[in-house]
Tab-separated table of C-alpha atoms and ligand atoms in Angstrom:
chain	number	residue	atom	x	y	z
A	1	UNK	CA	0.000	0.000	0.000
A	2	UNK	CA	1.183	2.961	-1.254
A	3	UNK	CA	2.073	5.670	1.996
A	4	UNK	CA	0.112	9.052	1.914
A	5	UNK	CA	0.236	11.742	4.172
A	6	UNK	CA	-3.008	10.254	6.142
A	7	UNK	CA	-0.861	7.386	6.848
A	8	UNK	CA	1.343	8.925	9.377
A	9	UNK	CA	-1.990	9.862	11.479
A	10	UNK	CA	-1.952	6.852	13.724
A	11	UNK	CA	1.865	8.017	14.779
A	12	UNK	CA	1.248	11.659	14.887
A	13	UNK	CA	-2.275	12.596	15.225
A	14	UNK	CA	-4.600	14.360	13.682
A	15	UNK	CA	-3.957	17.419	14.536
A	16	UNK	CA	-0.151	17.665	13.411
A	17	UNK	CA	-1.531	16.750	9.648
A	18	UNK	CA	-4.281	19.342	9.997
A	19	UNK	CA	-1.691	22.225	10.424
A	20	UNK	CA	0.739	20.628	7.575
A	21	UNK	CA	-2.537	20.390	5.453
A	22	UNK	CA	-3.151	24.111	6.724
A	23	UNK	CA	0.298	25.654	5.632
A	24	UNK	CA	0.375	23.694	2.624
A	25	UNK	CA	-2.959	25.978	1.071
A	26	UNK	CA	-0.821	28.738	1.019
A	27	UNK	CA	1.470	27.192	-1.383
A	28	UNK	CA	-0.595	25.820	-3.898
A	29	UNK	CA	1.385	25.245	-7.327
A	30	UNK	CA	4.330	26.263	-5.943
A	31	UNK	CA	7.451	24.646	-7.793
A	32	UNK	CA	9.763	23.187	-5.271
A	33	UNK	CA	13.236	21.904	-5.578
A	34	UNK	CA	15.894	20.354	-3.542
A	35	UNK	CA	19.346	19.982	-4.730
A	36	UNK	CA	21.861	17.533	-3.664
A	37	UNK	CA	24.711	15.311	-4.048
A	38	UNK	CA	23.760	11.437	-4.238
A	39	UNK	CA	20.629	9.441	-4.403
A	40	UNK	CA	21.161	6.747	-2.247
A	41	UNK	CA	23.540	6.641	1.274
A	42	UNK	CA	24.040	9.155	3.667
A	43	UNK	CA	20.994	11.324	5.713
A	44	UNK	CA	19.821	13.246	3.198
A	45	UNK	CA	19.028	10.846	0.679
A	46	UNK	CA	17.070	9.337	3.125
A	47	UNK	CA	14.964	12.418	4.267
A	48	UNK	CA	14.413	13.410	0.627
A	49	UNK	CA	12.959	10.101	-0.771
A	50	UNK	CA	9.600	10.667	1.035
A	51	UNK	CA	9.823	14.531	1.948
A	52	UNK	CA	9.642	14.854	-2.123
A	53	UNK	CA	6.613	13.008	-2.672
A	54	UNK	CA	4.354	14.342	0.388
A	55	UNK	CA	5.647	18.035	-0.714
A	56	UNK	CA	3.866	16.872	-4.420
A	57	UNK	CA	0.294	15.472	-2.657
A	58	UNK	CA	0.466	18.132	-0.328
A	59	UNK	CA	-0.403	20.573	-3.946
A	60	UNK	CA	3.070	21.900	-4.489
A	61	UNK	CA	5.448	20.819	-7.511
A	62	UNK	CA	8.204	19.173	-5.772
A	63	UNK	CA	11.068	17.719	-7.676
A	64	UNK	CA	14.777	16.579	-6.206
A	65	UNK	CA	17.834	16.513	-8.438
A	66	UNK	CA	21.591	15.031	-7.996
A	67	UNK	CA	24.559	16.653	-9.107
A	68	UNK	CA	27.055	15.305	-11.179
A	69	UNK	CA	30.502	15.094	-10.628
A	70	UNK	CA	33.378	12.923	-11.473
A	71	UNK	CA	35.892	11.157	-8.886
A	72	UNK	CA	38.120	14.072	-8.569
A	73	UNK	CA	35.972	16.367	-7.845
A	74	UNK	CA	34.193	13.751	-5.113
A	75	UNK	CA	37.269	13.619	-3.810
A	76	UNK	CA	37.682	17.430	-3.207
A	77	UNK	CA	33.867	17.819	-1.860
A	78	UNK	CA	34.559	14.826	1.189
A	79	UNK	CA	37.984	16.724	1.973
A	80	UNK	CA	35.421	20.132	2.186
A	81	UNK	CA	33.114	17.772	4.033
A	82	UNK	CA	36.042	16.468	6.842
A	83	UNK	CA	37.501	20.270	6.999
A	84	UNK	CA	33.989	21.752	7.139
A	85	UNK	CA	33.830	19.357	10.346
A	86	UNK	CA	37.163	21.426	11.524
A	87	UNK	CA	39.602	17.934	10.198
A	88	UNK	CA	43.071	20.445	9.333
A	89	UNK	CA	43.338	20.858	5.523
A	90	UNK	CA	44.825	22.675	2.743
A	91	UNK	CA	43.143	23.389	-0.445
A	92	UNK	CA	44.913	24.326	-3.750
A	93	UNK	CA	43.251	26.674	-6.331
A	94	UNK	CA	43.068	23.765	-8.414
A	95	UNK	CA	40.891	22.184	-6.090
A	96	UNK	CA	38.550	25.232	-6.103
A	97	UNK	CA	38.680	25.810	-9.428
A	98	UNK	CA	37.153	22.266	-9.909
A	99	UNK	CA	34.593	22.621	-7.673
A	100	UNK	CA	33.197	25.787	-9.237
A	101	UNK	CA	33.608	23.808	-12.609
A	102	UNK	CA	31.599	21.269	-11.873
A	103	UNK	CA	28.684	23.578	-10.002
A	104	UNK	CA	28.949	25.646	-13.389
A	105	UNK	CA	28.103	22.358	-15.788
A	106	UNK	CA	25.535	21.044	-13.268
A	107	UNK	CA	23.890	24.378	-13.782
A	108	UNK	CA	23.968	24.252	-17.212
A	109	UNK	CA	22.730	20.497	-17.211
A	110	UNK	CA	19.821	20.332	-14.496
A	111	UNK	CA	16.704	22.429	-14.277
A	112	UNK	CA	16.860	25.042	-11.985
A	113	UNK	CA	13.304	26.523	-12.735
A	114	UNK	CA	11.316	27.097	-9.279
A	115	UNK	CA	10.004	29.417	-7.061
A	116	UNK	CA	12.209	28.141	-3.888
A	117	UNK	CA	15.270	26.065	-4.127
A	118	UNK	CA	17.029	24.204	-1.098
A	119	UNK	CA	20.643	23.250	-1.949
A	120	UNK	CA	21.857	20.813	0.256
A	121	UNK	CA	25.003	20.820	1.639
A	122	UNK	CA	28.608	22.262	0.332
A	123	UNK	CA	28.871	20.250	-2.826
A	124	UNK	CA	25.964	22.372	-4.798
A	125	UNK	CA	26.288	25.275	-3.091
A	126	UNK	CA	27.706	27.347	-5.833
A	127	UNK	CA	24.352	26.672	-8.006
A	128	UNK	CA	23.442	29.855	-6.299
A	129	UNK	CA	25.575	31.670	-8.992
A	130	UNK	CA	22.382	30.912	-10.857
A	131	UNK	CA	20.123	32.791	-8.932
A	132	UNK	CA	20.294	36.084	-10.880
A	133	UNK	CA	19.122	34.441	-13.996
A	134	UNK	CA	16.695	31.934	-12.571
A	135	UNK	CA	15.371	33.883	-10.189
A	136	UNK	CA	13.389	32.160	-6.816
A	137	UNK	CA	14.228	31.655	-3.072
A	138	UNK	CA	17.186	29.866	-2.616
A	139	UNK	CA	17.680	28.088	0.742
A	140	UNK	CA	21.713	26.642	1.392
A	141	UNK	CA	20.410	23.467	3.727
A	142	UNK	CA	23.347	23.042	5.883
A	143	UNK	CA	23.087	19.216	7.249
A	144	UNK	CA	27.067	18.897	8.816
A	145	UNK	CA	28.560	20.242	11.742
A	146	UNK	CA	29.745	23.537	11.289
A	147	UNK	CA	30.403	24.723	14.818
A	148	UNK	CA	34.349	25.005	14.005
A	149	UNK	CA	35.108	25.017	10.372
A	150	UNK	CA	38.709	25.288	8.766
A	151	UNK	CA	39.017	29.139	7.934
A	152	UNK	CA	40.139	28.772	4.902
A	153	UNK	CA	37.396	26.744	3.024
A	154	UNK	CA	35.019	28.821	5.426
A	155	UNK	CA	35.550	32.150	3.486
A	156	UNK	CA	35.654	30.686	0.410
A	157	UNK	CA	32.060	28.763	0.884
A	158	UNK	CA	30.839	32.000	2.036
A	159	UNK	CA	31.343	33.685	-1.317
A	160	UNK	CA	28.573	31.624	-2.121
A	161	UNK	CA	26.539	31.019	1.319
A	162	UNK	CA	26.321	34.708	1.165
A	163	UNK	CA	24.216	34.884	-2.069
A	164	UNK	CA	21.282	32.799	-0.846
A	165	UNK	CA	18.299	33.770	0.571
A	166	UNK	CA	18.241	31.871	3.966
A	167	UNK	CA	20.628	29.309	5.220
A	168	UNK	CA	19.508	26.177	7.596
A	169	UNK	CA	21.353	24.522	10.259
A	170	UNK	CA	20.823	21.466	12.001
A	171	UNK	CA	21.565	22.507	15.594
A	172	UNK	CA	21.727	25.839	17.273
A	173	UNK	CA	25.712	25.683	17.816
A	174	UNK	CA	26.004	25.591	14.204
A	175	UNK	CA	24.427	28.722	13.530
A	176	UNK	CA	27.451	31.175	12.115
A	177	UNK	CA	27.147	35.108	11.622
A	178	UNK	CA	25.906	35.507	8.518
A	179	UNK	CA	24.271	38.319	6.512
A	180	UNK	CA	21.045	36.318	5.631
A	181	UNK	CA	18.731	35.217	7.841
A	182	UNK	CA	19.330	31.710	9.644
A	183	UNK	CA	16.962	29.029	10.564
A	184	UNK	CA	17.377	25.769	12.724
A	185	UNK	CA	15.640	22.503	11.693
A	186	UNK	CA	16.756	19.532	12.839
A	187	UNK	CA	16.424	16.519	10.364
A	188	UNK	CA	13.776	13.465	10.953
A	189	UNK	CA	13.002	9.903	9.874
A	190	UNK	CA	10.230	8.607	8.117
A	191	UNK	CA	8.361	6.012	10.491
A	192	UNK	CA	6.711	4.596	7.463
A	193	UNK	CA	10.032	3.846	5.601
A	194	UNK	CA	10.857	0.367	5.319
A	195	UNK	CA	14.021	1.058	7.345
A	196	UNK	CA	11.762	2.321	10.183
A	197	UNK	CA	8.289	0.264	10.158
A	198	UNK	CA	7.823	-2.564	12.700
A	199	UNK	CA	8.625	-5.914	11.877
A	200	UNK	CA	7.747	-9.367	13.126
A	201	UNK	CA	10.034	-11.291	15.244
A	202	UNK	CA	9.745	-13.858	12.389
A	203	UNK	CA	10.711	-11.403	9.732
A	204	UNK	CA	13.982	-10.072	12.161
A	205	UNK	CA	15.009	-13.731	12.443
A	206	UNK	CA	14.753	-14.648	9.008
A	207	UNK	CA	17.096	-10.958	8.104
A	208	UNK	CA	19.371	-11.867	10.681
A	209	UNK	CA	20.195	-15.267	9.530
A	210	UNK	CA	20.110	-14.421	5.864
A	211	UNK	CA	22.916	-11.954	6.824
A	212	UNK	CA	24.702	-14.505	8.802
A	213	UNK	CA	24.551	-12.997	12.485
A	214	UNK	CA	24.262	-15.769	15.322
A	215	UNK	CA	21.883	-14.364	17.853
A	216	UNK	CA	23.578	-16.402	21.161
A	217	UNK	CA	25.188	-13.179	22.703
A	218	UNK	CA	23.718	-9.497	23.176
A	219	UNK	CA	24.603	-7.880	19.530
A	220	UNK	CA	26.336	-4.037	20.180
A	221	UNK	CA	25.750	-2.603	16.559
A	222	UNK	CA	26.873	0.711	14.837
A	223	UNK	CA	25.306	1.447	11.636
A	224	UNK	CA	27.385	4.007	10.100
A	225	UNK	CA	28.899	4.557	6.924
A	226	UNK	CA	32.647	3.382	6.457
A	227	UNK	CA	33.665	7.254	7.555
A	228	UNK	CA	36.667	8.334	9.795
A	229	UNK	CA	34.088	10.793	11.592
A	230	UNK	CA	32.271	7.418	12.641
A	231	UNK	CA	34.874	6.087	14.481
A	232	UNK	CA	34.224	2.379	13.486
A	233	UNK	CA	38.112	1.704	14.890
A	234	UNK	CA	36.558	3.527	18.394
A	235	UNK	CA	33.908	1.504	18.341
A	236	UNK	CA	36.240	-1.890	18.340
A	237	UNK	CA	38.030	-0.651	21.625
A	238	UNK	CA	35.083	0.134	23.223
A	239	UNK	CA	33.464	-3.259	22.590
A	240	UNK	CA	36.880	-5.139	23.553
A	241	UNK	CA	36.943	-3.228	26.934
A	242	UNK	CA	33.340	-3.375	27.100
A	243	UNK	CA	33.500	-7.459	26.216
A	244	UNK	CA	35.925	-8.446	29.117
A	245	UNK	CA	33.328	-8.430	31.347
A	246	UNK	CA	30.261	-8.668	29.727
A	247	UNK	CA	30.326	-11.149	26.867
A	248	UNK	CA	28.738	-9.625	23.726
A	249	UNK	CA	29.332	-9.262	19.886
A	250	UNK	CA	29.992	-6.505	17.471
A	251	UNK	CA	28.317	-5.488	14.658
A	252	UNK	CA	29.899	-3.083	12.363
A	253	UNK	CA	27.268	-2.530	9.553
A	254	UNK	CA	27.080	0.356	6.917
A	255	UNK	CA	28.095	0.941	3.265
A	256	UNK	CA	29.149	3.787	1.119
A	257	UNK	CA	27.079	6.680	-0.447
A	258	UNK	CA	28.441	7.572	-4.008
A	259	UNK	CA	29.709	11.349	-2.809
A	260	UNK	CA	31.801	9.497	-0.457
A	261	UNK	CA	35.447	8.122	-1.978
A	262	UNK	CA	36.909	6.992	1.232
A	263	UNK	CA	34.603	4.292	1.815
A	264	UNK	CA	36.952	1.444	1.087
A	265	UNK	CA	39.745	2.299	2.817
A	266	UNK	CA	38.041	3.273	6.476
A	267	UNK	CA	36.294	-0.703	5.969
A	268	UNK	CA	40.071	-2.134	4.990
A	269	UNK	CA	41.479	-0.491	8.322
A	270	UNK	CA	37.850	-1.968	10.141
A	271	UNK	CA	39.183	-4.985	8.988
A	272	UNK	CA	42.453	-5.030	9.732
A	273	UNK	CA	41.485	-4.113	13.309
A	274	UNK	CA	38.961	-6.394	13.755
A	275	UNK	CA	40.965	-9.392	12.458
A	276	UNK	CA	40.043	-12.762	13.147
A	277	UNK	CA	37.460	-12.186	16.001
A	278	UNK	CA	35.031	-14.688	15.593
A	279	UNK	CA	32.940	-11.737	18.101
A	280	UNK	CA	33.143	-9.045	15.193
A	281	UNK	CA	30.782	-8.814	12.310
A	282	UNK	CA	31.816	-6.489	9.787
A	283	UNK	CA	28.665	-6.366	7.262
A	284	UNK	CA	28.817	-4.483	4.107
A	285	UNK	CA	25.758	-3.107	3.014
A	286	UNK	CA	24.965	-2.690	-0.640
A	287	UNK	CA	22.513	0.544	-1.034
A	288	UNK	CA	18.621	-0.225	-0.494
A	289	UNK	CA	19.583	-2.415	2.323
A	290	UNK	CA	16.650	-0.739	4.712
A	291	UNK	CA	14.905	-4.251	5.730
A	292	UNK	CA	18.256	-5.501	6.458
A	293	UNK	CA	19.145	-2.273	8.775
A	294	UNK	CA	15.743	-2.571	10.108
A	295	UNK	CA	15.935	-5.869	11.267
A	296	UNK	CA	19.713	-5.572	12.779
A	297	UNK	CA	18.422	-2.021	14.947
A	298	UNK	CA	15.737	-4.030	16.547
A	299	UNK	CA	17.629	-7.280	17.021
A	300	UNK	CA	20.170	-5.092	18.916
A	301	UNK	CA	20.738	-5.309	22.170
A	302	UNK	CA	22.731	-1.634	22.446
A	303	UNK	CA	23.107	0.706	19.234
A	304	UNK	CA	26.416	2.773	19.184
A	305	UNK	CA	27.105	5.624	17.538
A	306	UNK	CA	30.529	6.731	18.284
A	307	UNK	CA	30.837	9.459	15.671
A	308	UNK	CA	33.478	12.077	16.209
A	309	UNK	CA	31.750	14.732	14.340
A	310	UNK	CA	28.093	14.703	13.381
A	311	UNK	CA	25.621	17.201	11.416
A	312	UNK	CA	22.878	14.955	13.116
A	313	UNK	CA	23.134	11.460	12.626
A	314	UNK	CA	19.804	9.875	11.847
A	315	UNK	CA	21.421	6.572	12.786
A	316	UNK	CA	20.447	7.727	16.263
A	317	UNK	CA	16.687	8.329	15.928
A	318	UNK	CA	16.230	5.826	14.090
A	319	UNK	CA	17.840	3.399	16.935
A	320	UNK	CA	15.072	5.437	19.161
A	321	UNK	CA	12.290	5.123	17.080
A	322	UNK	CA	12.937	1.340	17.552
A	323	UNK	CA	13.008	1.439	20.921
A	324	UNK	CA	16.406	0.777	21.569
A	325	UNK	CA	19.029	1.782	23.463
A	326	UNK	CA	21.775	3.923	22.473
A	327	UNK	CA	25.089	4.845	23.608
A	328	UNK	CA	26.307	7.899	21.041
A	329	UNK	CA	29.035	10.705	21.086
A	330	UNK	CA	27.918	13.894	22.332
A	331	UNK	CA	28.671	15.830	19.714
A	332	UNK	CA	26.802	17.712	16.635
A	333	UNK	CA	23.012	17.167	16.466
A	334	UNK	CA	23.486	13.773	19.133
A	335	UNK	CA	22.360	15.781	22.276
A	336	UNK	CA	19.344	16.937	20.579
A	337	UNK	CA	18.186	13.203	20.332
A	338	UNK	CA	19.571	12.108	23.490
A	339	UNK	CA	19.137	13.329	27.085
A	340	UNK	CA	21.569	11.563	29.390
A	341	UNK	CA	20.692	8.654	30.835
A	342	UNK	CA	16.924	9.687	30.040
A	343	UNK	CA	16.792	8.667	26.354
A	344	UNK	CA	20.205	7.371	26.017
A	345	UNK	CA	23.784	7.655	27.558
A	346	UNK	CA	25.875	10.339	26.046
A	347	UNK	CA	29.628	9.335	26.169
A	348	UNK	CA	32.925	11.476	25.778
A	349	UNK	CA	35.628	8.857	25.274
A	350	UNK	CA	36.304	5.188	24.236
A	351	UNK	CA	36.867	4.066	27.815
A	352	UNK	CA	33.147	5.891	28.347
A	353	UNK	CA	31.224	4.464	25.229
A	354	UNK	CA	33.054	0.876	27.274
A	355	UNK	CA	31.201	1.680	30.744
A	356	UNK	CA	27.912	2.743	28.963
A	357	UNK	CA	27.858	-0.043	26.993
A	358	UNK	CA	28.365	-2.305	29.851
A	359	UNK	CA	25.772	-0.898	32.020
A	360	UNK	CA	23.343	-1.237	29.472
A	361	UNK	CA	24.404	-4.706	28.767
A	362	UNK	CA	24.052	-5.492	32.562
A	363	UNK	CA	20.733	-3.873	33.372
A	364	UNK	CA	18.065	-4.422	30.436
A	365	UNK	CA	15.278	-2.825	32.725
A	366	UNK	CA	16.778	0.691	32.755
A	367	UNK	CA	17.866	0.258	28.930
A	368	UNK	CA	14.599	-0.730	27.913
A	369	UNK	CA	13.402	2.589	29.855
A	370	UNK	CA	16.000	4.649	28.434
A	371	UNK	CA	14.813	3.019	24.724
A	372	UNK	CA	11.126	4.071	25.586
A	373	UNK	CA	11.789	7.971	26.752
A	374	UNK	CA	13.887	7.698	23.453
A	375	UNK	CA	11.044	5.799	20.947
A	376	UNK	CA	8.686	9.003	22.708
A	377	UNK	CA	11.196	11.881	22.361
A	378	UNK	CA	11.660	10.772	18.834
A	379	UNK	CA	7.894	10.722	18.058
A	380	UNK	CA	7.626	14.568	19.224
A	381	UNK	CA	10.578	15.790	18.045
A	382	UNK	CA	11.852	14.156	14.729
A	383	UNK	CA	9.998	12.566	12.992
A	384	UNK	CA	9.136	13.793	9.238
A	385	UNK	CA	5.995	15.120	9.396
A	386	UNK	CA	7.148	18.204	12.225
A	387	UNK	CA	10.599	18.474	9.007
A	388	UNK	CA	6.995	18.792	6.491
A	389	UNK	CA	5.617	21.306	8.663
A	390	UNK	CA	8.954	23.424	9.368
A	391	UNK	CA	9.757	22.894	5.290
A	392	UNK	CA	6.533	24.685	4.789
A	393	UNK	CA	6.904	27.261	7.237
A	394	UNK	CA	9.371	28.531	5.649
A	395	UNK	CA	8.665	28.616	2.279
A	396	UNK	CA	6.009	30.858	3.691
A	397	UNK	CA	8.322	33.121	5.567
A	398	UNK	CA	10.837	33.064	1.804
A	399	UNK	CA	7.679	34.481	0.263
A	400	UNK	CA	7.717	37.540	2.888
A	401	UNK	CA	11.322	38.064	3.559
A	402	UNK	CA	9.701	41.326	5.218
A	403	UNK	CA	7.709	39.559	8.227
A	404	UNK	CA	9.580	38.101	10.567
A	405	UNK	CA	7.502	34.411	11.120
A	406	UNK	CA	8.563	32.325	14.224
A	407	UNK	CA	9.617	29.101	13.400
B	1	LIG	N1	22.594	4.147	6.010
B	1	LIG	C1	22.262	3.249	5.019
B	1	LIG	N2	23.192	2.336	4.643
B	1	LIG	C2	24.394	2.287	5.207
B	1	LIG	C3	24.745	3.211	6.210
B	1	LIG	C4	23.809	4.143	6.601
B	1	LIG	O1	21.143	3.255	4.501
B	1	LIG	O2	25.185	1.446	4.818
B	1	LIG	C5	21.570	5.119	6.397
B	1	LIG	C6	21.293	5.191	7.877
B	1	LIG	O3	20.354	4.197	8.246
B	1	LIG	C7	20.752	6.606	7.971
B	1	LIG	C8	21.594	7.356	6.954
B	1	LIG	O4	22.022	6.388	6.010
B	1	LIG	O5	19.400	6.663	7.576
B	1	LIG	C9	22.801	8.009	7.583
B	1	LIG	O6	22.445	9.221	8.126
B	1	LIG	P1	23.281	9.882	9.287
B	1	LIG	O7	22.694	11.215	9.532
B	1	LIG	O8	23.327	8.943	10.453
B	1	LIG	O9	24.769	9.977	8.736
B	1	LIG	P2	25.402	10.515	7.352
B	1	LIG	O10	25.732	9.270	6.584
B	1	LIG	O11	24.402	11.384	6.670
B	1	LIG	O12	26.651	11.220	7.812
């Protein structure tokens, strides 16, 4: 059966699809677009797949292209991406001079044509040279962590940044001075997406052995692209210290998304470190693998998410959503989803992510608790119809930059 916005009303109520439904009259026709850098991997793929459609039955003409680029110039983008995150880094002109080549043939190649635009992320951002021609809103969607950002790349992004209309940050420490108006929105997961909706017990057994994962010890998972930032080689200490006392198994689970290049070497060094140990899983995910991440959330005994840096990581609600407990970094847009040792356990080191993953191994009463608060927090606060509602709000405040509307 085909998911429509009535669908979500058994999660959300009534009333929450009343004032989408509301908002959504006031932007009848309206052409739509959101801009970004890979269809499949990575958050905001994920957001995007269903946020597109609802935008289109909701009366508006919604549409969702990718960008183009070849290896190089992926290459370039993910070192932006790492120094945006504050990683030290040097750029050369060349490596400028390729990005704002391959902005300038995207923009000759896609169709800009729409009243508001949201470019997501650094890797389109220079589209926005368009604007004087093409005319619209355009909205720079900022989804990573840019609390502390190498200076360099910093003022030469905001060449560009500065030309939009609006600019949209994940989490309030992100927020930078800039000379157009800000807005926070934290990202969400789609309840209804097959990576999110329940599942039998029969159906999690059946994924689980398909993918080979005994189910005789508690499973610790971290579902995570092959990144650096993830810190899948953290999350192996943490489980060994966390294992001599409480016997467990790792699962180390993700993929790659096609804007990332460093995929394959971050899983060789997982490997490497996680050598023979018959307690480690290291499961490579081709894309579309959402029944198979489903399935290995709820089977989960504790989900980690030791990232170093993180724009928000929707790993983490969607570990919530499922009830589960998580033990995650406290950094980026983490602390929004979890309240210590109310809907989670925030930690601050390997030795910490060790103890918290311990104590939820050793007490399943208080992490089935803290996996409740979570599943409830989750349902308030991020899930995608409240991104719908925020989306529309403002597309109505781009169409009176005058008024200030609270968001
Ligand atoms: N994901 C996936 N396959 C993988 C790894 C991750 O589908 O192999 C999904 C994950 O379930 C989540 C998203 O990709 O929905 C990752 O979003 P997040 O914000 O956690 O991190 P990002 O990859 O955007 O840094």
């Amino acid at each position: 059966m085909s998911v429509t916005l009535d669908s979500y009303e058994p999660i959300v109520g009534r009333q929450v699809l009343d004032e989408i439904r509301f908002l959504a009259e006031h932007l009848k026709g309206r052409r739509v677009l959101h801009v970004n850098s890979t269809a499949v991997g990575g958050g905001v793929a994920e957001i995007l797949n269903r946020m597109v459609p609802l935008l289109n039955e909701l009366g508006l003409k919604s549409r969702w292209e990718v960008i183009k680029g070849g290896e190089a110039f992926f290459q370039v983008t993910k070192r932006f991406h790492n120094a945006l995150h504050g990683r030290a880094a040097e750029f050369s002109r060349q490596d400028f001079r390729l990005f704002l080549e391959t902005n300038a043939q995207n923009a000759r190649t896609l169709s800009l044509e729409a009243e508001a635009l949201f470019i997501h992320d650094p890797q389109p951002a220079a589209l926005v040279l368009e604007k004087p021609r093409q005319g619209g809103r355009w909205v720079w969607r900022c989804h990573v962590d840019v609390s502390d950002p190498q200076a360099d790349l910093w003022r030469f992004l905001r060449r560009y940044i500065d030309r939009y209309d609006a600019a949209i940050f994940s989490a309030p420490q992100f927020a930078k001075p800039l000379p157009i108006r800000q807005l926070l929105i934290a990202p969400s997961i789609d309840p209804l997406a097959k990576k999110n909706e329940d599942l039998s017990e029969e159906t999690i057994r059946e994924v689980l052995h398909r993918l080979g994962v005994p189910r005789d010890k508690p499973l610790v998972t971290q579902i995570s692209r092959f990144d650096a930032l993830k810190d899948p080689l953290g999350v192996i200490e943490a489980f060994r210290l966390a294992k001599r006392t409480v016997d467990c198994r790792l699962i180390l689970a993700g993929g790659g998304a096609s804007d990332d290049p460093e995929g394959s070497q971050v899983l060789a060094e997982v490997r490497e470190k996680a050598g023979k140990d018959p307690d480690i899983l290291v499961l490579e995910l081709p894309p579309g693998s959402d029944l198979e991440i489903n399935a290995l959330q709820r089977a989960s005994a504790v989900i980690v998410q030791k990232s170093i840096r993180e724009g928000f990581g929707l790993t983490v609600s969607e570990a919530l959503w499922k009830g589960r407990p998580v033990v995650a970094s406290a950094v980026g847009g983490i602390p929004l989803q979890i309240a210590h040792k109310y809907s989670g356990l925030l930690s601050r080191s390997i030795d910490g992510a060790a103890l918290c993953i311990k104590q939820l191994l050793n007490n399943p009463a208080y992490a089935k608790r803290l996996g409740e608060n979570g599943r409830e927090h989750v349902r308030h606060n991020f899930l995608l119809t409240r991104h719908l509602k925020e989306y529309l709000l403002v597309l109505i405040a781009l169409e009176h930059p005058e008024d200030v509307i609270p968001l």
